[in-house]
Amino acid sequence: SVESLIFEKGAPGRRAVRLPAMDVPTESLDELIPASLIRQEAATLPEVSEIEVVRHYTHLSQRNFGVDSGFYPLGSCTMKYNPKINEDMAGLPGFARIHPLQPANTVQGAIQLIYELEQYLAEISGMARVTLQPSAGAHGELTGLMLIKAYHQSRGEGHRNLVLIPDNAHGTNPASATLADYKAVEIKSDDKTGGIDMEHLRTVLAAHGTNVAAIMLTNPNTLGLFDSNIAEIGRLVHEVGGQLYYDGANANAVLGITRPGDMSFDVVHFNLHKTCSTPHGGGGPGAGPIGVKAHLVPFLPGPLPAKNDDGYYWQDAGPQSIGKVRANLGNFGVLVRAYTYIRSNGPDGLKHVSESAILNANYLKHELSKDYEIAYPYICQHEFVATAQWQKDQSGVTALDIAKRLLDFGMYAPTTYFPLIVHEALMIEPTETETRETLDEFVKVMRQIAEEARTEPEVVKTAPHTTVIGRLDQALAARKPNLRWQPGQELTHA
Amino acid sequence: SVESLIFEKGAPGRRAVRLPAMDVPTESLDELIPASLIRQEAATLPEVSEIEVVRHYTHLSQRNFGVDSGFYPLGSCTMKYNPKINEDMAGLPGFARIHPLQPANTVQGAIQLIYELEQYLAEISGMARVTLQPSAGAHGELTGLMLIKAYHQSRGEGHRNLVLIPDNAHGTNPASATLADYKAVEIKSDDKTGGIDMEHLRTVLAAHGTNVAAIMLTNPNTLGLFDSNIAEIGRLVHEVGGQLYYDGANANAVLGITRPGDMSFDVVHFNLHKTCSTPHGGGGPGAGPIGVKAHLVPFLPGPLPAKNDDGYYWQDAGPQSIGKVRANLGNFGVLVRAYTYIRSNGPDGLKHVSESAILNANYLKHELSKDYEIAYPYICQHEFVATAQWQKDQSGVTALDIAKRLLDFGMYAPTTYFPLIVHEALMIEPTETETRETLDEFVKVMRQIAEEARTEPEVVKTAPHTTVIGRLDQALAARKPNLRWQPGQELTHA
Amino acid sequence: MSYVPNTQEEQEAMLAHLGFSSLEDLLTPVPEEVRLRRPLDLPAALSEPDLKRLMGAMAAKNKHTESTISFLGAGSYDHAIPSVVTHLQRRSEFVTSYTPYQPEVSQGMLQATYEFQTMVCQITGMDVANASLYDGSTALVEAVLMALGPGGRGEIVISAAVDPQYRRVLQTYAFARGFAIKEVGIENGLTSLSELKSIVGPQTTAVVIQQPNFFGNIEDVHAIEPVAHQGKTLFITAITEPASLGLIAPPGSYNVDIAVGELMSFGNSMSYGAPALGFIASKQKFMRLLPGRLVGQTVEEGGKKQTGYVLTLQTREQHIRRERATSNICTNQSLLAVGATIYMAALGKQGFRELAELCLQKAHYAFKQITAIPGFEPAFTAPFFDEFVIKAPVSASKVEKQLEQAGLIGGYDLSESYPGMDNAILFCVTETRTKEDIDLLVKVLKEVQA
Amino acid sequence: MSYVPNTQEEQEAMLAHLGFSSLEDLLTPVPEEVRLRRPLDLPAALSEPDLKRLMGAMAAKNKHTESTISFLGAGSYDHAIPSVVTHLQRRSEFVTSYTPYQPEVSQGMLQATYEFQTMVCQITGMDVANASLYDGSTALVEAVLMALGPGGRGEIVISAAVDPQYRRVLQTYAFARGFAIKEVGIENGLTSLSELKSIVGPQTTAVVIQQPNFFGNIEDVHAIEPVAHQGKTLFITAITEPASLGLIAPPGSYNVDIAVGELMSFGNSMSYGAPALGFIASKQKFMRLLPGRLVGQTVEEGGKKQTGYVLTLQTREQHIRRERATSNICTNQSLLAVGATIYMAALGKQGFRELAELCLQKAHYAFKQITAIPGFEPAFTAPFFDEFVIKAPVSASKVEKQLEQAGLIGGYDLSESYPGMDNAILFCVTETRTKEDIDLLVKVLKEVQA
């Protein structure tokens, strides 16, 4: 089944929206805009009626899988349940329909929410202050590195140009380092523990310590393992004058258990769309607030929320501030949802979130270990990495094949081929919001797939079989990119 | 694929909703309620978490077809597009969250809306006043018959005990007559015109005129044909002292074109969920306001909205009122949607609704006439009746089979086997909100089915093939009724 | 705003294809003598933004329960609606579908309705339930009609402690259908047992009470039941406040034949009182007499014999049985039933009881505080659930006005329906009222006193 | 409120199954020295009703555009959102999905994004567009980084008539990345052409303007373009008010290399300014340098060779290319892009132009009425779209306060960003403002005068 493009629907003159009638005296267009600056050809937007709009996008939604549709064990992405109350709160006209430049006295509730959310996140992360400005995790990373750069420069150490990044880090880490004009230096993982190779770290620090601006870590790391050397790592990096950056992508494992600040990190970002249950929206919006220790506060982007006897207000950034990293004040709609979530859970609830996420991951790891190689067979935290190595060796069935086959059972697939240091990786993060029955069902399906890989591998290699469309030709898409519809375009490849 | 029952999910102690904490001093239950009146066994409601509730009912919705999913040519049901603004207006807290017993000065907007809607419906129907109290079309019918009864009684003609109903009428008409303690008398249709058999009507009136309380008609009738004898029918019935009741189920054909009041009807009901685009909600809620001529106004149920210099208020019914036909004031949430619709369309828009509905029906009738017998090959109004007679004669393919086969193409089925006077009836009402492309697609599919009926009838007889479930055993359902789940129940028939 | 998709050009092309030259050509079957030859006299069409502004202003003229503290119950109860209920209930596949005549593409609505029928049985303790009725009052009518049977003659005995609106509706139907009604008076806010005994006799078709009754009081159903069950009389109970069933003995436990009531307050917005959600449930033996839709479980005819759901026992219904149907019901309240089903699933076994506890305790706290104010007396001493009657030192309307000035909406003025009950106010306190709200009410009432 | 489904008993059973006795056992990898051994210092958990009450009260402290007449624009525009947009955008299959890594079950989001990319091209007249970026300001940064290329050194020339916030953000990135920025001054509310000519040289990597610019004025892009295109310099245009594209020549028509901007106001709520919806579109030749996600059309590998959609050219991206990626972008604004796509589909070809006409005419009506008030002078004589600058007789903050007292929210005080522009107010009038609203503004401004 195919749903044609909205551009292929409708007919000339059709329309959905009717605009209000012109209620002011009008002037001729020519008198208002010089002829050369007037648009000559109308934009070729669709000409469709309201019912066509409704059916088309309803059909598209029906061709999409979300957390509400079923299990979504996408490692590192924390696809937890998105509470509906979050949406309702963000939709209140008093939150949804306010302008970013309104005078502070007309948005006291909004600034209060931001002010309080900053305090909650500071407490959760063990940091001095938090800015809610960054739009996403990667944006937070970049902002954090800018702060570190400004900090070093302020101390006359502007020459520090290296950022250390483990080989199993998220791709955003090295990309952010580049964007901040740093050189990324890869730190090896310890083959055995899955943590930082301490010897390698010491060697790098010894050789380049005076040029090290920072190390970027996530803990638990992308293998789902808590690096128990964290305090020592902190001491070593701080000793050479480097800063510690905490990639908060895996923060769903540490709420109320440990805090980046207590782990000696200087900067931390949150992915509120992961940890605080705001919906991922098909790829965004997210929000990537960053928290910093006191010595970095002067460099934070501004303005920051403040409070005095008259109420809440926005305080301009000080002279050392890096400036702004985006227009306006941060992804407020996302922040309202995160605020709702934190207030819904409270301190005990948040700790229980992480404990339960860890339990669910360990349960799955245990149950899958008979049929799949587990990359690091230790107690994991919120996620773990299984592999398709046994299957690949046996019958050529790959992690990709297994991912595709899972789709046939009404489940989304784990993250595949990441982290890069694990071959045929299947990175699995169940989250705390899944029931034991769902985990058991996943195990059952994974077991069946393992069995199929042994007995009828073609079934797996040609999966999926029950989805609205089969595997797509990625090579063709990249070789002959077709990124937009053109009037008169045939379905290029059909 | 099967979605298990909510009762089969969850686990002891699980829950979704958390209630607010008890914030008042409590007393022991025993002191407040006598022991014998306390519930002994807890109701065995589900024990499920929020994510289980969400996925379960999301899955159920995905197993359901609505107008937003595709074409829904269900004759007599007017499955037109349900505008989304209607929902938003009904959801405004000022409309959605008000109590029916609030003092009038705290609900001025609500009474105003009802007051104005009554005026609009009176104008549309050509009636003196309208009550918005009845909950649905059938409820309106019954209310109308009660008014007629009260009217006759007030004139000392309480003996009138017959209600004339054409043989092609909706089933609610005779059922309502019975409920109002009338005897339904069937009036034949004219085989040729599809309208009332005037000779039969005259005969019945001549024989029983003094006992006739009313005649119930819909015009256009259930064949989609406008009975052009309507004025004469009115004269004949009025002559013997009977009243004319207009079943508004087909009012989508007459907006701004003709009015029941002008057609000599004394009472009319609206199906706002048909004519005024309020959603059918899987079977309800609807709303069935009735309009009446001046002589019936004193009998209307109360209270009725009124207005004076202080604003809007509720006026108690007078001494001749039949009373109330339901608690509170009518399906207000539905009324808000209908009000929105009428204001959206305006007078020209409403007329265009009916004209377009008629055009779409005639277009479909014309296009289908090569492959299907058309019961009455005249200009139809908003709907028409095709039949599967040719297919049945040829290969045994029935109207039911054709209906089921349509489901395979992502379309809902027409109404089948109604009206009863047409064999193998397929009653088709496209409504005005369908595009020409959708009509053409339906024609294409119907043509394909006709072709299949000729060449491979088994495909049609065993349809549907692509739905989540195949044809269900209706006989078993009726023979061994299983109307509820019981703890420990196996899937009875699985 | 027009929702007709086809443009004038397209319509003209379609007409030409049919051999017509104008839309008017299609109206020839409508005789000139009944044609409307002027535009309807209605306000001109409005664009969406204009209409939203207009209707937003109308809505803003209404005080609503999100912005106003209210103590009104009397048949319509303010229970909080969890966000999850509305999100799921509003899925367009539910909202824009019709009566599930084609079960193969309607399993969602059918299964949800089967779950609804089950939950109604679970909370009421009855054997079977239907798919919903218009509201509690018409559900009561349907129960009475079931008891009366074909022909509809007989005598119904109903307690005066049943919601006055329900009784008024029953009167209307009695007029049309031709049955008799006798009312039983009240003693201490309860159905008078002695009067009931004296009224019920061989001529009685059914006895109707409400539990808790209109005053919020809990009837002694164990004393009433044997009286109600004399001879072949059926015992019907109406329940308007379903939260009570979390703590109070359900009709199934005291031998009720038919239980009816109102479930709108479970997951559906109050909307000025309607659309509402009537339910009807009965003993197994009355199953085939039930009005309205019934959903049953069955299996596929062929294939994998998967379990599925269908409308069943349709030979009871108007579209099959016509004048001999058990009822004229066609439209019901399916979408509200879906809301109530999701609500009850979300509330769950524990939550259902906790809800009742909150209502009970908050109402009793309010009762204590109010009756501690000099001049405000309890009207009755009977046990109650989350509503109670207070005799005020001044008229109810006077009290109401003072509460309004303080931004509150007070209770229901009983003198409106019970002549002689002057100064009597029916207060309702559900779980949506906080201690703070109650204390504010008490504070204002104290000032009334002064 | 907890969203953990498994009960304590179930968790204990799971632990036992794994051979552990408590949840704490699973935390042994976390060294004691970094463990938090006290509860987080956060407010206690709240039930849904309590939280709704609390947050409802916070929201009620904000004046919003449904209840207040506002003339604020300056980068964030109040365009009406048709009901249909929000209903469809909120479908949970869109909302709760993630980046469509598995296209077989993500065709909906992929196709919607492909449609978004197409519509961005349609309205801007550019060749290719990506799947969205955080906001207009960061989209501008990405365009500049594209122009700078790997290494990121070079000199960017930017008009002072570009949104001050965008310029501030660019400064921040310039600091981090190490490129230079030169600003071109303003003449009569437009980019000074003479100054531009004098600044642009062989060292210039890109020239950045905004159209209409921050003052609402329409730049003479045909005069700017040849200057901006000297040597290998790229010409970048930012568009913050997309409604302007319905009437004003789009970037594709004046040889722009990269167009960026903000589409939040198309179908998405303003939400205090964000989440926003940055877009970036370019000439075909820069396709492989684009940052962020791109969706491409392709076909099934086998089977029926059905048309489908995938994320493509991913080798540009951080998760593949890591430190050599074109950008560090991972999360984008997909759900807002879906909203904008539905909005543009609903608005359609005709509506898009009509929207622009409404904005243009209403703004000019307001401009005429305001400048007719003695003391209120037009700041510039340049042509403008739906924003304009007025020089008031008193300070902008004084005007603002008086408007506030009348229940209005006035324009933007330009002295906040443009030192020296005292008493200058930037007013915005979109299609959501009625004549009545404008006349009220004028009435109040007259009183300011008095």
PDB file of C-alpha atoms in Angstrom, chain A residues 50-159:
ATOM      1  CA  GLU A  50      -9.861  19.889   4.484  1.00  0.00           C
ATOM      2  CA  ILE A  51     -11.008  16.288   4.263  1.00  0.00           C
ATOM      3  CA  GLU A  52      -8.072  15.486   1.983  1.00  0.00           C
ATOM      4  CA  VAL A  53      -5.654  17.031   4.457  1.00  0.00           C
ATOM      5  CA  VAL A  54      -7.223  15.041   7.260  1.00  0.00           C
ATOM      6  CA  ARG A  55      -7.220  11.695   5.510  1.00  0.00           C
ATOM      7  CA  HIS A  56      -3.721  12.140   4.118  1.00  0.00           C
ATOM      8  CA  TYR A  57      -2.020  12.923   7.410  1.00  0.00           C
ATOM      9  CA  THR A  58      -4.186  10.426   9.274  1.00  0.00           C
ATOM     10  CA  HIS A  59      -2.957   7.795   6.835  1.00  0.00           C
ATOM     11  CA  LEU A  60       0.630   8.941   7.274  1.00  0.00           C
ATOM     12  CA  SER A  61       0.274   8.646  11.031  1.00  0.00           C
ATOM     13  CA  GLN A  62      -1.074   5.149  10.569  1.00  0.00           C
ATOM     14  CA  ARG A  63       2.133   4.354   8.701  1.00  0.00           C
ATOM     15  CA  ASN A  64       4.258   5.324  11.692  1.00  0.00           C
ATOM     16  CA  PHE A  65       5.268   3.507  14.847  1.00  0.00           C
ATOM     17  CA  GLY A  66       5.551   5.287  18.189  1.00  0.00           C
ATOM     18  CA  VAL A  67       5.943   4.375  21.833  1.00  0.00           C
ATOM     19  CA  ASP A  68       2.167   4.369  22.073  1.00  0.00           C
ATOM     20  CA  SER A  69       2.136   1.693  19.370  1.00  0.00           C
ATOM     21  CA  GLY A  70       4.447  -0.718  21.140  1.00  0.00           C
ATOM     22  CA  PHE A  71       7.833  -1.599  22.604  1.00  0.00           C
ATOM     23  CA  TYR A  72      10.649   0.694  21.419  1.00  0.00           C
ATOM     24  CA  PRO A  73      13.916  -0.679  22.829  1.00  0.00           C
ATOM     25  CA  LEU A  74      16.109   1.776  20.951  1.00  0.00           C
ATOM     26  CA  GLY A  75      19.338   1.875  22.916  1.00  0.00           C
ATOM     27  CA  SER A  76      20.655   5.242  24.010  1.00  0.00           C
ATOM     28  CA  CYS A  77      17.396   6.947  23.052  1.00  0.00           C
ATOM     29  CA  THR A  78      15.365   6.273  26.196  1.00  0.00           C
ATOM     30  CA  MET A  79      12.060   5.736  24.463  1.00  0.00           C
ATOM     31  CA  LYS A  80      10.014   5.751  27.624  1.00  0.00           C
ATOM     32  CA  TYR A  81       6.300   6.370  27.917  1.00  0.00           C
ATOM     33  CA  ASN A  82       5.345  10.021  27.330  1.00  0.00           C
ATOM     34  CA  PRO A  83       2.685  10.953  29.877  1.00  0.00           C
ATOM     35  CA  LYS A  84      -0.374  12.634  28.424  1.00  0.00           C
ATOM     36  CA  ILE A  85      -0.630  15.163  31.217  1.00  0.00           C
ATOM     37  CA  ASN A  86       2.659  16.634  29.964  1.00  0.00           C
ATOM     38  CA  GLU A  87       0.993  17.429  26.660  1.00  0.00           C
ATOM     39  CA  ASP A  88      -2.021  18.956  28.334  1.00  0.00           C
ATOM     40  CA  MET A  89       0.078  21.239  30.503  1.00  0.00           C
ATOM     41  CA  ALA A  90       2.180  22.388  27.552  1.00  0.00           C
ATOM     42  CA  GLY A  91      -1.048  23.070  25.679  1.00  0.00           C
ATOM     43  CA  LEU A  92      -2.536  25.434  28.258  1.00  0.00           C
ATOM     44  CA  PRO A  93      -3.036  28.764  26.472  1.00  0.00           C
ATOM     45  CA  GLY A  94      -1.125  30.483  29.283  1.00  0.00           C
ATOM     46  CA  PHE A  95       1.935  28.457  28.320  1.00  0.00           C
ATOM     47  CA  ALA A  96       1.372  27.758  24.631  1.00  0.00           C
ATOM     48  CA  ARG A  97       0.278  31.155  23.436  1.00  0.00           C
ATOM     49  CA  ILE A  98       2.793  33.581  24.905  1.00  0.00           C
ATOM     50  CA  HIS A  99       5.289  35.701  23.023  1.00  0.00           C
ATOM     51  CA  PRO A 100       8.971  35.562  23.964  1.00  0.00           C
ATOM     52  CA  LEU A 101       9.292  39.338  24.088  1.00  0.00           C
ATOM     53  CA  GLN A 102       6.341  39.973  26.395  1.00  0.00           C
ATOM     54  CA  PRO A 103       7.193  42.154  29.387  1.00  0.00           C
ATOM     55  CA  ALA A 104       8.181  40.083  32.416  1.00  0.00           C
ATOM     56  CA  ASN A 105       5.158  41.178  34.426  1.00  0.00           C
ATOM     57  CA  THR A 106       2.875  39.584  31.842  1.00  0.00           C
ATOM     58  CA  VAL A 107       4.637  36.187  31.958  1.00  0.00           C
ATOM     59  CA  GLN A 108       5.298  35.661  35.647  1.00  0.00           C
ATOM     60  CA  GLY A 109       4.129  32.050  35.514  1.00  0.00           C
ATOM     61  CA  ALA A 110       6.435  31.216  32.636  1.00  0.00           C
ATOM     62  CA  ILE A 111       9.519  32.692  34.252  1.00  0.00           C
ATOM     63  CA  GLN A 112       8.623  31.020  37.534  1.00  0.00           C
ATOM     64  CA  LEU A 113       8.443  27.669  35.798  1.00  0.00           C
ATOM     65  CA  ILE A 114      11.835  28.201  34.206  1.00  0.00           C
ATOM     66  CA  TYR A 115      13.288  29.437  37.469  1.00  0.00           C
ATOM     67  CA  GLU A 116      12.064  26.414  39.385  1.00  0.00           C
ATOM     68  CA  LEU A 117      12.989  23.933  36.684  1.00  0.00           C
ATOM     69  CA  GLU A 118      16.520  25.290  36.730  1.00  0.00           C
ATOM     70  CA  GLN A 119      16.657  24.630  40.468  1.00  0.00           C
ATOM     71  CA  TYR A 120      15.330  21.090  40.070  1.00  0.00           C
ATOM     72  CA  LEU A 121      17.846  20.246  37.368  1.00  0.00           C
ATOM     73  CA  ALA A 122      20.684  21.745  39.382  1.00  0.00           C
ATOM     74  CA  GLU A 123      19.731  19.539  42.301  1.00  0.00           C
ATOM     75  CA  ILE A 124      19.359  16.441  40.148  1.00  0.00           C
ATOM     76  CA  SER A 125      22.759  16.980  38.532  1.00  0.00           C
ATOM     77  CA  GLY A 126      24.620  18.391  41.505  1.00  0.00           C
ATOM     78  CA  MET A 127      25.508  21.584  39.701  1.00  0.00           C
ATOM     79  CA  ALA A 128      25.567  25.244  40.718  1.00  0.00           C
ATOM     80  CA  ARG A 129      23.437  26.635  37.921  1.00  0.00           C
ATOM     81  CA  VAL A 130      21.673  25.470  34.822  1.00  0.00           C
ATOM     82  CA  THR A 131      20.806  27.216  31.573  1.00  0.00           C
ATOM     83  CA  LEU A 132      17.727  25.991  29.770  1.00  0.00           C
ATOM     84  CA  GLN A 133      18.705  27.655  26.510  1.00  0.00           C
ATOM     85  CA  PRO A 134      20.215  24.798  24.445  1.00  0.00           C
ATOM     86  CA  SER A 135      17.753  23.129  22.120  1.00  0.00           C
ATOM     87  CA  ALA A 136      18.997  19.558  22.230  1.00  0.00           C
ATOM     88  CA  GLY A 137      21.715  17.340  23.588  1.00  0.00           C
ATOM     89  CA  ALA A 138      24.207  18.129  20.841  1.00  0.00           C
ATOM     90  CA  HIS A 139      23.449  21.805  21.264  1.00  0.00           C
ATOM     91  CA  GLY A 140      24.114  21.432  24.960  1.00  0.00           C
ATOM     92  CA  GLU A 141      27.427  19.729  24.220  1.00  0.00           C
ATOM     93  CA  LEU A 142      28.506  22.559  21.993  1.00  0.00           C
ATOM     94  CA  THR A 143      27.403  25.136  24.524  1.00  0.00           C
ATOM     95  CA  GLY A 144      29.318  23.300  27.235  1.00  0.00           C
ATOM     96  CA  LEU A 145      32.463  23.253  25.159  1.00  0.00           C
ATOM     97  CA  MET A 146      32.065  26.963  24.484  1.00  0.00           C
ATOM     98  CA  LEU A 147      31.890  27.567  28.226  1.00  0.00           C
ATOM     99  CA  ILE A 148      35.006  25.501  28.730  1.00  0.00           C
ATOM    100  CA  LYS A 149      36.734  27.463  26.003  1.00  0.00           C
ATOM    101  CA  ALA A 150      35.727  30.774  27.541  1.00  0.00           C
ATOM    102  CA  TYR A 151      36.860  29.537  30.932  1.00  0.00           C
ATOM    103  CA  HIS A 152      40.299  28.504  29.701  1.00  0.00           C
ATOM    104  CA  GLN A 153      40.690  31.746  27.799  1.00  0.00           C
ATOM    105  CA  SER A 154      39.795  33.716  30.896  1.00  0.00           C
ATOM    106  CA  ARG A 155      42.676  31.995  32.654  1.00  0.00           C
ATOM    107  CA  GLY A 156      45.067  32.647  29.833  1.00  0.00           C
ATOM    108  CA  GLU A 157      44.935  29.040  28.706  1.00  0.00           C
ATOM    109  CA  GLY A 158      43.351  29.619  25.358  1.00  0.00           C
ATOM    110  CA  HIS A 159      45.908  27.315  23.792  1.00  0.00           C
TER     111      HIS A 159
END
